[in-house]
Amino acid sequence: MTTEQERNTAIVLRMFDETWNRGNLAFIDEVIADDFRDYPPKRFFTTPLQGKQSLYDAVKGFREGASDFHFEALRTVAEGDHVTYLGRATGTHDGTFFGVPPSGKPFSVLGINEFHLEEGKIVERWGVFDVMGMMMQIGLIPAPGGGDHG
């Protein structure tokens, strides 16, 4: 018998694999609630914070900017109807990334997301993503000391 935590963890991991890693945007309808709410830190791009369009726009934008975009799960922790996901996002900035022309530079940054699920659907997400590190790695902003961020 599968526990609620195991089921919720499997949903979150499959969401990352299907949407972020494979670009299967149709999968969003299967796992994201219609009234989904997103609570990100300050973003460098504009997307709605409610509804499925929030995730759709974010995935589409990242995958357009890095055709090899990939999230690797480093750790997941589930408690009740919440799943926390620590992952590494990697890719090559080979496309236009939210209006930023391609640099051809690779990036590798960490992100932490907390998901709230109800009845097998993701209803809320809180997240922290190393946007500054990513921007330094793709050359959008200078790294401290003028060197490459690595």
Coordinates of N, CA, C and O in Angstrom, one line a residue:
M1 N 0.8 -1.2 0.0 CA 0.0 0.0 0.0 C 0.9 1.3 0.0 O 1.8 1.4 0.8
T2 N 0.5 2.2 -0.8 CA 1.3 3.4 -1.0 C 0.8 4.5 0.0 O -0.4 4.7 0.1
T3 N 1.7 5.1 0.7 CA 1.3 6.2 1.6 C 1.0 7.5 0.9 O 1.4 7.6 -0.3
E4 N 0.3 8.4 1.5 CA 0.1 9.7 0.9 C 1.4 10.4 0.6 O 1.5 11.0 -0.5
Q5 N 2.4 10.3 1.4 CA 3.7 10.9 1.2 C 4.3 10.3 -0.1 O 4.9 11.0 -0.9
E6 N 4.3 9.0 -0.2 CA 4.9 8.3 -1.4 C 4.2 8.7 -2.6 O 4.8 9.0 -3.7
R7 N 2.9 8.8 -2.6 CA 2.1 9.2 -3.8 C 2.4 10.6 -4.2 O 2.6 10.9 -5.3
N8 N 2.4 11.5 -3.2 CA 2.7 12.9 -3.5 C 4.1 13.1 -4.0 O 4.3 13.9 -4.9
T9 N 5.1 12.4 -3.4 CA 6.4 12.5 -3.9 C 6.5 12.1 -5.3 O 7.2 12.7 -6.2
A10 N 5.9 11.0 -5.7 CA 5.9 10.5 -7.0 C 5.3 11.5 -8.0 O 5.8 11.6 -9.1
I11 N 4.2 12.2 -7.6 CA 3.6 13.2 -8.5 C 4.5 14.3 -8.7 O 4.7 14.8 -9.9
V12 N 5.2 14.8 -7.7 CA 6.1 15.9 -7.8 C 7.3 15.5 -8.7 O 7.7 16.3 -9.7
L13 N 7.9 14.3 -8.5 CA 9.0 13.9 -9.3 C 8.6 13.7 -10.8 O 9.3 14.1 -11.7
R14 N 7.4 13.2 -11.0 CA 7.0 13.0 -12.4 C 6.7 14.3 -13.0 O 7.0 14.5 -14.2
M15 N 6.2 15.3 -12.3 CA 5.9 16.6 -12.8 C 7.2 17.2 -13.3 O 7.3 17.8 -14.4
F16 N 8.3 17.2 -12.5 CA 9.6 17.7 -12.9 C 10.1 17.0 -14.2 O 10.5 17.6 -15.1
D17 N 10.0 15.7 -14.2 CA 10.5 14.9 -15.3 C 9.7 15.2 -16.6 O 10.3 15.5 -17.7
E18 N 8.4 15.2 -16.5 CA 7.6 15.4 -17.7 C 7.6 16.8 -18.2 O 7.8 17.0 -19.4
T19 N 7.5 17.8 -17.3 CA 7.3 19.2 -17.8 C 8.7 19.8 -18.0 O 9.0 20.2 -19.1
W20 N 9.5 19.9 -17.0 CA 10.8 20.6 -17.0 C 11.8 19.9 -17.9 O 12.5 20.5 -18.7
N21 N 11.9 18.5 -17.7 CA 13.0 17.8 -18.4 C 12.6 17.4 -19.8 O 13.4 17.3 -20.7
R22 N 11.3 17.0 -20.0 CA 10.9 16.5 -21.3 C 10.1 17.6 -22.1 O 9.9 17.3 -23.3
G23 N 9.7 18.6 -21.5 CA 9.0 19.7 -22.2 C 7.5 19.3 -22.5 O 6.9 19.9 -23.4
N24 N 7.0 18.3 -21.8 CA 5.6 17.9 -22.0 C 4.7 18.8 -21.2 O 4.2 18.5 -20.1
L25 N 4.3 19.9 -21.9 CA 3.5 20.9 -21.2 C 2.1 20.5 -21.0 O 1.4 20.9 -20.1
A26 N 1.6 19.5 -21.8 CA 0.3 19.0 -21.6 C 0.1 18.2 -20.3 O -1.0 18.2 -19.7
F27 N 1.2 17.8 -19.7 CA 1.2 17.1 -18.4 C 0.8 18.0 -17.3 O 0.3 17.5 -16.3
I28 N 0.9 19.3 -17.5 CA 0.5 20.2 -16.5 C -0.9 20.1 -16.1 O -1.3 20.1 -14.9
D29 N -1.8 19.8 -17.1 CA -3.2 19.6 -16.8 C -3.5 18.4 -15.9 O -4.5 18.4 -15.2
E30 N -2.6 17.4 -16.0 CA -2.8 16.2 -15.2 C -2.5 16.4 -13.7 O -3.1 15.7 -12.8
V31 N -1.5 17.3 -13.4 CA -1.0 17.3 -12.0 C -1.2 18.7 -11.3 O -0.9 18.8 -10.1
I32 N -1.5 19.7 -12.1 CA -1.7 21.1 -11.5 C -3.1 21.4 -11.4 O -3.9 21.3 -12.3
A33 N -3.6 21.8 -10.2 CA -4.9 22.2 -9.9 C -5.3 23.5 -10.7 O -4.4 24.3 -11.0
D34 N -6.5 23.6 -11.1 CA -7.0 24.8 -11.8 C -6.7 26.1 -11.0 O -6.5 27.1 -11.6
D35 N -6.9 26.0 -9.7 CA -6.7 27.2 -8.9 C -5.3 27.2 -8.2 O -5.1 27.8 -7.2
F36 N -4.3 26.6 -8.9 CA -2.9 26.6 -8.5 C -2.4 28.0 -8.1 O -2.7 29.0 -8.8
R37 N -1.7 28.1 -7.0 CA -1.1 29.4 -6.6 C 0.4 29.2 -6.4 O 0.9 28.3 -5.8
D38 N 1.2 30.2 -6.9 CA 2.6 30.2 -6.9 C 3.1 31.3 -6.0 O 2.6 32.4 -6.1
Y39 N 4.1 31.0 -5.2 CA 4.7 32.0 -4.3 C 6.2 32.1 -4.5 O 6.9 31.6 -3.6
P40 N 6.6 32.6 -5.6 CA 8.1 32.6 -5.9 C 8.7 33.9 -5.2 O 8.0 34.8 -4.8
P41 N 10.0 33.8 -5.1 CA 10.7 35.1 -4.8 C 10.6 36.1 -5.9 O 10.0 35.7 -7.0
K42 N 11.1 37.2 -5.8 CA 11.1 38.2 -6.9 C 11.6 37.5 -8.2 O 12.7 36.9 -8.2
R43 N 10.9 37.7 -9.3 CA 11.2 37.0 -10.5 C 11.8 38.1 -11.5 O 11.5 39.2 -11.4
F44 N 12.6 37.6 -12.4 CA 13.2 38.4 -13.5 C 12.3 38.3 -14.8 O 12.7 38.8 -15.8
F45 N 11.2 37.6 -14.7 CA 10.3 37.5 -15.8 C 8.9 37.6 -15.3 O 8.6 37.4 -14.1
T46 N 7.9 37.9 -16.1 CA 6.5 38.1 -15.7 C 5.7 36.8 -16.1 O 5.8 36.4 -17.3
T47 N 5.0 36.3 -15.2 CA 4.0 35.2 -15.4 C 3.0 35.3 -14.3 O 3.2 35.8 -13.2
P48 N 1.8 34.8 -14.6 CA 0.7 34.8 -13.6 C 1.2 34.0 -12.4 O 1.9 33.1 -12.5
L49 N 0.6 34.4 -11.2 CA 1.0 33.7 -10.0 C -0.2 32.7 -9.6 O -0.1 32.0 -8.6
Q50 N -1.3 32.7 -10.4 CA -2.4 31.8 -10.1 C -2.7 31.1 -11.4 O -2.6 31.7 -12.5
G51 N -3.1 29.9 -11.2 CA -3.6 29.1 -12.3 C -2.4 28.3 -13.0 O -1.3 28.6 -12.8
K52 N -2.8 27.4 -13.9 CA -1.8 26.5 -14.6 C -0.9 27.3 -15.5 O 0.2 26.9 -15.7
Q53 N -1.3 28.5 -16.0 CA -0.5 29.3 -16.9 C 0.8 29.7 -16.2 O 1.8 29.8 -16.9
S54 N 0.8 29.8 -14.9 CA 2.0 30.2 -14.2 C 3.1 29.2 -14.5 O 4.3 29.5 -14.8
L55 N 2.9 27.9 -14.3 CA 3.9 26.8 -14.5 C 4.1 26.7 -16.0 O 5.3 26.6 -16.4
Y56 N 3.1 26.8 -16.8 CA 3.2 26.7 -18.3 C 4.2 27.7 -18.8 O 5.2 27.4 -19.5
D57 N 4.0 29.0 -18.4 CA 4.9 30.1 -18.9 C 6.4 29.9 -18.4 O 7.3 30.1 -19.1
A58 N 6.5 29.5 -17.1 CA 7.9 29.3 -16.6 C 8.6 28.2 -17.3 O 9.8 28.4 -17.8
V59 N 8.0 27.0 -17.5 CA 8.6 25.9 -18.1 C 9.0 26.3 -19.6 O 10.1 26.1 -20.1
K60 N 8.0 26.9 -20.3 CA 8.2 27.3 -21.7 C 9.4 28.2 -21.8 O 10.3 28.1 -22.7
G61 N 9.4 29.2 -20.9 CA 10.5 30.2 -21.0 C 11.9 29.6 -20.7 O 12.9 29.9 -21.4
F62 N 12.0 28.8 -19.7 CA 13.3 28.2 -19.4 C 13.7 27.2 -20.5 O 14.9 27.2 -20.9
R63 N 12.8 26.4 -21.0 CA 13.2 25.5 -22.1 C 13.5 26.2 -23.4 O 14.3 25.7 -24.2
E64 N 12.9 27.3 -23.7 CA 13.2 28.1 -24.9 C 14.6 28.7 -24.7 O 15.4 28.8 -25.7
G65 N 15.0 29.0 -23.5 CA 16.3 29.6 -23.3 C 17.5 28.6 -23.2 O 18.6 28.9 -23.4
A66 N 17.1 27.4 -22.9 CA 18.1 26.3 -22.7 C 17.4 25.0 -23.2 O 16.7 24.4 -22.5
S67 N 17.7 24.6 -24.4 CA 17.1 23.4 -25.0 C 17.4 22.2 -24.3 O 16.7 21.2 -24.3
D68 N 18.5 22.2 -23.5 CA 18.9 21.0 -22.8 C 18.6 21.1 -21.3 O 19.2 20.5 -20.4
F69 N 17.7 22.0 -20.9 CA 17.3 22.3 -19.6 C 17.0 21.0 -18.9 O 16.2 20.2 -19.4
H70 N 17.5 20.8 -17.6 CA 17.2 19.6 -16.9 C 17.3 19.9 -15.4 O 18.1 20.6 -14.9
F71 N 16.3 19.3 -14.7 CA 16.3 19.3 -13.2 C 16.6 17.9 -12.7 O 16.1 16.9 -13.2
E72 N 17.6 17.9 -11.8 CA 18.0 16.6 -11.2 C 17.5 16.7 -9.7 O 17.9 17.7 -9.0
A73 N 16.8 15.8 -9.3 CA 16.3 15.7 -7.9 C 17.5 15.3 -7.0 O 18.1 14.2 -7.3
L74 N 17.8 16.1 -6.0 CA 18.9 15.8 -5.1 C 18.3 15.2 -3.8 O 18.9 14.3 -3.2
R75 N 17.1 15.7 -3.4 CA 16.5 15.2 -2.2 C 15.0 15.6 -2.2 O 14.7 16.7 -2.6
T76 N 14.2 14.7 -1.8 CA 12.8 15.1 -1.5 C 12.4 14.6 -0.1 O 12.9 13.6 0.4
V77 N 11.6 15.4 0.5 CA 11.1 15.1 1.8 C 9.6 15.4 1.8 O 9.1 16.4 1.4
A78 N 8.8 14.4 2.2 CA 7.4 14.5 2.3 C 6.9 14.4 3.7 O 7.4 13.6 4.5
E79 N 5.9 15.3 4.0 CA 5.3 15.3 5.3 C 3.8 15.6 5.1 O 3.5 16.7 4.6
G80 N 2.9 14.7 5.3 CA 1.5 15.0 5.1 C 1.2 15.3 3.7 O 1.6 14.5 2.8
D81 N 0.6 16.4 3.4 CA 0.3 16.8 2.0 C 1.3 17.8 1.4 O 1.0 18.5 0.4
H82 N 2.5 17.8 1.9 CA 3.5 18.7 1.4 C 4.8 17.9 1.0 O 5.1 16.9 1.7
V83 N 5.4 18.3 -0.1 CA 6.6 17.7 -0.6 C 7.6 18.8 -0.8 O 7.3 19.8 -1.5
T84 N 8.8 18.6 -0.2 CA 9.9 19.6 -0.4 C 10.9 18.9 -1.4 O 11.3 17.8 -1.2
Y85 N 11.3 19.7 -2.4 CA 12.2 19.2 -3.5 C 13.4 20.0 -3.6 O 13.3 21.2 -3.8
L86 N 14.6 19.5 -3.4 CA 15.8 20.1 -3.6 C 16.4 19.6 -4.9 O 16.5 18.4 -5.1
G87 N 16.6 20.5 -5.9 CA 17.1 20.0 -7.2 C 18.2 20.9 -7.8 O 18.3 22.1 -7.4
R88 N 18.9 20.4 -8.7 CA 19.9 21.1 -9.5 C 19.4 21.3 -10.9 O 19.0 20.4 -11.6
A89 N 19.3 22.6 -11.3 CA 18.9 22.9 -12.7 C 20.2 23.1 -13.5 O 21.1 23.9 -13.1
T90 N 20.3 22.5 -14.6 CA 21.4 22.6 -15.5 C 20.9 22.9 -16.9 O 19.8 22.5 -17.3
G91 N 21.8 23.4 -17.7 CA 21.5 23.7 -19.1 C 22.5 24.5 -19.8 O 23.5 25.0 -19.2
T92 N 22.3 24.8 -21.1 CA 23.1 25.7 -21.9 C 22.2 26.8 -22.4 O 21.2 26.5 -23.0
H93 N 22.7 28.0 -22.2 CA 21.9 29.2 -22.6 C 22.0 29.3 -24.2 O 22.8 30.2 -24.7
D94 N 21.3 28.5 -24.9 CA 21.4 28.4 -26.3 C 20.2 29.0 -27.1 O 20.1 28.9 -28.3
G95 N 19.3 29.6 -26.3 CA 18.1 30.2 -27.0 C 17.8 31.5 -26.2 O 18.4 31.9 -25.2
T96 N 16.8 32.2 -26.7 CA 16.4 33.5 -26.1 C 15.7 33.1 -24.8 O 14.7 32.4 -24.7
F97 N 16.2 33.7 -23.7 CA 15.8 33.4 -22.3 C 15.1 34.5 -21.7 O 15.7 35.5 -21.3
F98 N 13.8 34.5 -21.8 CA 13.0 35.7 -21.3 C 13.5 37.0 -21.8 O 13.7 37.9 -21.1
G99 N 13.7 37.0 -23.1 CA 14.2 38.2 -23.8 C 15.7 38.4 -23.9 O 16.2 39.4 -24.5
V100 N 16.5 37.6 -23.2 CA 17.9 37.7 -23.2 C 18.5 36.8 -24.3 O 18.2 35.6 -24.3
P101 N 19.2 37.4 -25.2 CA 19.8 36.6 -26.3 C 20.8 35.5 -25.8 O 21.4 35.7 -24.8
P102 N 20.9 34.4 -26.6 CA 21.8 33.3 -26.2 C 23.2 33.7 -26.0 O 23.8 34.5 -26.8
S103 N 23.8 33.2 -24.9 CA 25.2 33.4 -24.7 C 26.1 32.2 -25.0 O 27.3 32.2 -25.1
G104 N 25.4 31.0 -25.1 CA 26.1 29.7 -25.3 C 26.8 29.2 -24.1 O 27.4 28.2 -24.1
K105 N 26.6 29.8 -22.9 CA 27.2 29.4 -21.7 C 26.4 28.4 -20.9 O 25.2 28.6 -20.8
P106 N 27.0 27.5 -20.3 CA 26.3 26.5 -19.4 C 26.0 27.1 -18.0 O 26.7 28.1 -17.6
F107 N 25.0 26.6 -17.4 CA 24.7 27.0 -16.0 C 24.4 25.7 -15.2 O 23.9 24.7 -15.7
S108 N 24.6 25.8 -13.9 CA 24.2 24.8 -12.9 C 23.9 25.5 -11.6 O 24.8 26.0 -11.0
V109 N 22.7 25.4 -11.2 CA 22.2 26.1 -10.0 C 21.2 25.3 -9.2 O 20.6 24.4 -9.7
L110 N 21.1 25.6 -7.9 CA 20.2 24.9 -7.0 C 18.9 25.6 -6.9 O 18.8 26.8 -7.0
G111 N 17.8 24.8 -6.7 CA 16.5 25.4 -6.4 C 15.8 24.5 -5.3 O 16.0 23.3 -5.3
I112 N 15.0 25.1 -4.5 CA 14.3 24.4 -3.5 C 12.8 24.8 -3.7 O 12.5 26.0 -3.8
N113 N 12.0 23.8 -3.7 CA 10.5 24.0 -3.9 C 9.8 23.3 -2.8 O 10.1 22.1 -2.5
E114 N 8.7 23.9 -2.3 CA 7.8 23.2 -1.4 C 6.5 23.2 -2.1 O 6.0 24.2 -2.6
F115 N 5.9 22.0 -2.2 CA 4.6 21.8 -2.9 C 3.6 21.4 -1.9 O 3.8 20.6 -1.0
H116 N 2.4 21.9 -2.1 CA 1.2 21.5 -1.3 C 0.3 20.8 -2.3 O -0.1 21.3 -3.4
L117 N -0.1 19.5 -2.0 CA -1.0 18.7 -2.9 C -2.3 18.4 -2.2 O -2.4 18.3 -1.0
E118 N -3.3 18.4 -3.0 CA -4.7 18.0 -2.5 C -5.3 17.1 -3.6 O -5.3 17.4 -4.8
E119 N -5.7 15.9 -3.2 CA -6.3 14.9 -4.0 C -5.5 14.6 -5.3 O -6.1 14.6 -6.4
G120 N -4.2 14.5 -5.2 CA -3.3 14.1 -6.3 C -3.0 15.3 -7.2 O -2.4 15.1 -8.3
K121 N -3.3 16.5 -6.8 CA -3.0 17.7 -7.7 C -2.1 18.7 -6.8 O -2.4 18.8 -5.6
I122 N -1.2 19.3 -7.5 CA -0.4 20.4 -6.9 C -1.2 21.6 -6.9 O -1.7 22.1 -7.9
V123 N -1.4 22.2 -5.6 CA -2.3 23.4 -5.5 C -1.5 24.6 -5.1 O -1.9 25.7 -5.4
E124 N -0.3 24.4 -4.6 CA 0.6 25.6 -4.2 C 2.0 25.2 -4.3 O 2.4 24.0 -4.2
R125 N 2.8 26.2 -4.6 CA 4.3 26.1 -4.7 C 5.0 27.3 -4.1 O 4.6 28.4 -4.4
W126 N 5.9 27.1 -3.2 CA 6.8 28.1 -2.7 C 8.2 27.7 -3.2 O 8.6 26.6 -3.2
G127 N 9.0 28.7 -3.7 CA 10.3 28.3 -4.3 C 11.3 29.3 -4.1 O 11.1 30.5 -4.0
V128 N 12.6 28.8 -4.1 CA 13.8 29.7 -4.0 C 14.7 29.1 -5.1 O 14.9 27.9 -5.1
F129 N 15.2 29.9 -5.9 CA 16.0 29.5 -7.1 C 17.2 30.4 -7.2 O 17.1 31.6 -7.0
D130 N 18.4 29.9 -7.4 CA 19.6 30.7 -7.5 C 19.7 31.5 -8.8 O 20.5 31.2 -9.6
V131 N 18.8 32.5 -8.9 CA 18.7 33.3 -10.1 C 20.0 34.1 -10.3 O 20.6 34.2 -11.4
M132 N 20.6 34.6 -9.2 CA 21.8 35.4 -9.3 C 22.9 34.6 -9.8 O 23.7 35.0 -10.7
G133 N 23.1 33.4 -9.3 CA 24.2 32.5 -9.8 C 24.0 32.2 -11.2 O 25.0 32.1 -12.0
M134 N 22.7 31.9 -11.7 CA 22.5 31.6 -13.0 C 22.8 32.8 -13.9 O 23.4 32.6 -15.0
M135 N 22.4 34.0 -13.5 CA 22.7 35.2 -14.3 C 24.2 35.4 -14.5 O 24.6 35.8 -15.5
M136 N 24.9 35.2 -13.4 CA 26.4 35.3 -13.5 C 27.0 34.3 -14.5 O 27.8 34.6 -15.3
Q137 N 26.5 33.0 -14.4 CA 27.0 32.0 -15.2 C 26.8 32.2 -16.7 O 27.6 31.8 -17.5
I138 N 25.6 32.8 -17.0 CA 25.3 33.0 -18.5 C 25.8 34.3 -19.0 O 25.6 34.7 -20.1
G139 N 26.5 35.1 -18.0 CA 27.1 36.4 -18.4 C 26.1 37.6 -18.5 O 26.5 38.6 -19.0
L140 N 25.0 37.4 -17.9 CA 24.0 38.5 -17.9 C 24.4 39.6 -16.9 O 24.2 40.8 -17.1
I141 N 25.1 39.2 -15.8 CA 25.6 40.2 -14.8 C 27.0 39.7 -14.5 O 27.3 38.5 -14.6
P142 N 27.9 40.6 -14.1 CA 29.3 40.2 -13.8 C 29.4 39.4 -12.5 O 28.6 39.7 -11.5
A143 N 30.3 38.5 -12.4 CA 30.6 37.8 -11.2 C 31.4 38.6 -10.3 O 32.2 39.5 -10.8
P144 N 31.3 38.4 -9.0 CA 32.2 39.2 -8.1 C 33.7 39.0 -8.4 O 34.1 38.0 -8.8
G145 N 34.4 40.1 -8.4 CA 35.8 40.1 -8.7 C 36.1 40.0 -10.2 O 37.3 39.9 -10.6
G146 N 35.1 40.1 -11.0 CA 35.2 40.2 -12.5 C 35.5 38.8 -13.2 O 35.6 38.8 -14.3
G147 N 35.7 37.7 -12.4 CA 35.9 36.4 -13.0 C 34.7 35.7 -13.3 O 33.6 36.1 -13.0
D148 N 34.8 34.5 -13.9 CA 33.7 33.7 -14.2 C 33.2 33.0 -12.9 O 34.0 32.7 -12.0
H149 N 31.9 32.9 -12.8 CA 31.3 32.2 -11.7 C 31.3 30.7 -12.0 O 30.9 30.3 -13.0
G150 N 31.8 29.9 -11.1 CA 31.8 28.5 -11.4 C 31.4 27.7 -10.3 O 31.1 26.7 -10.1

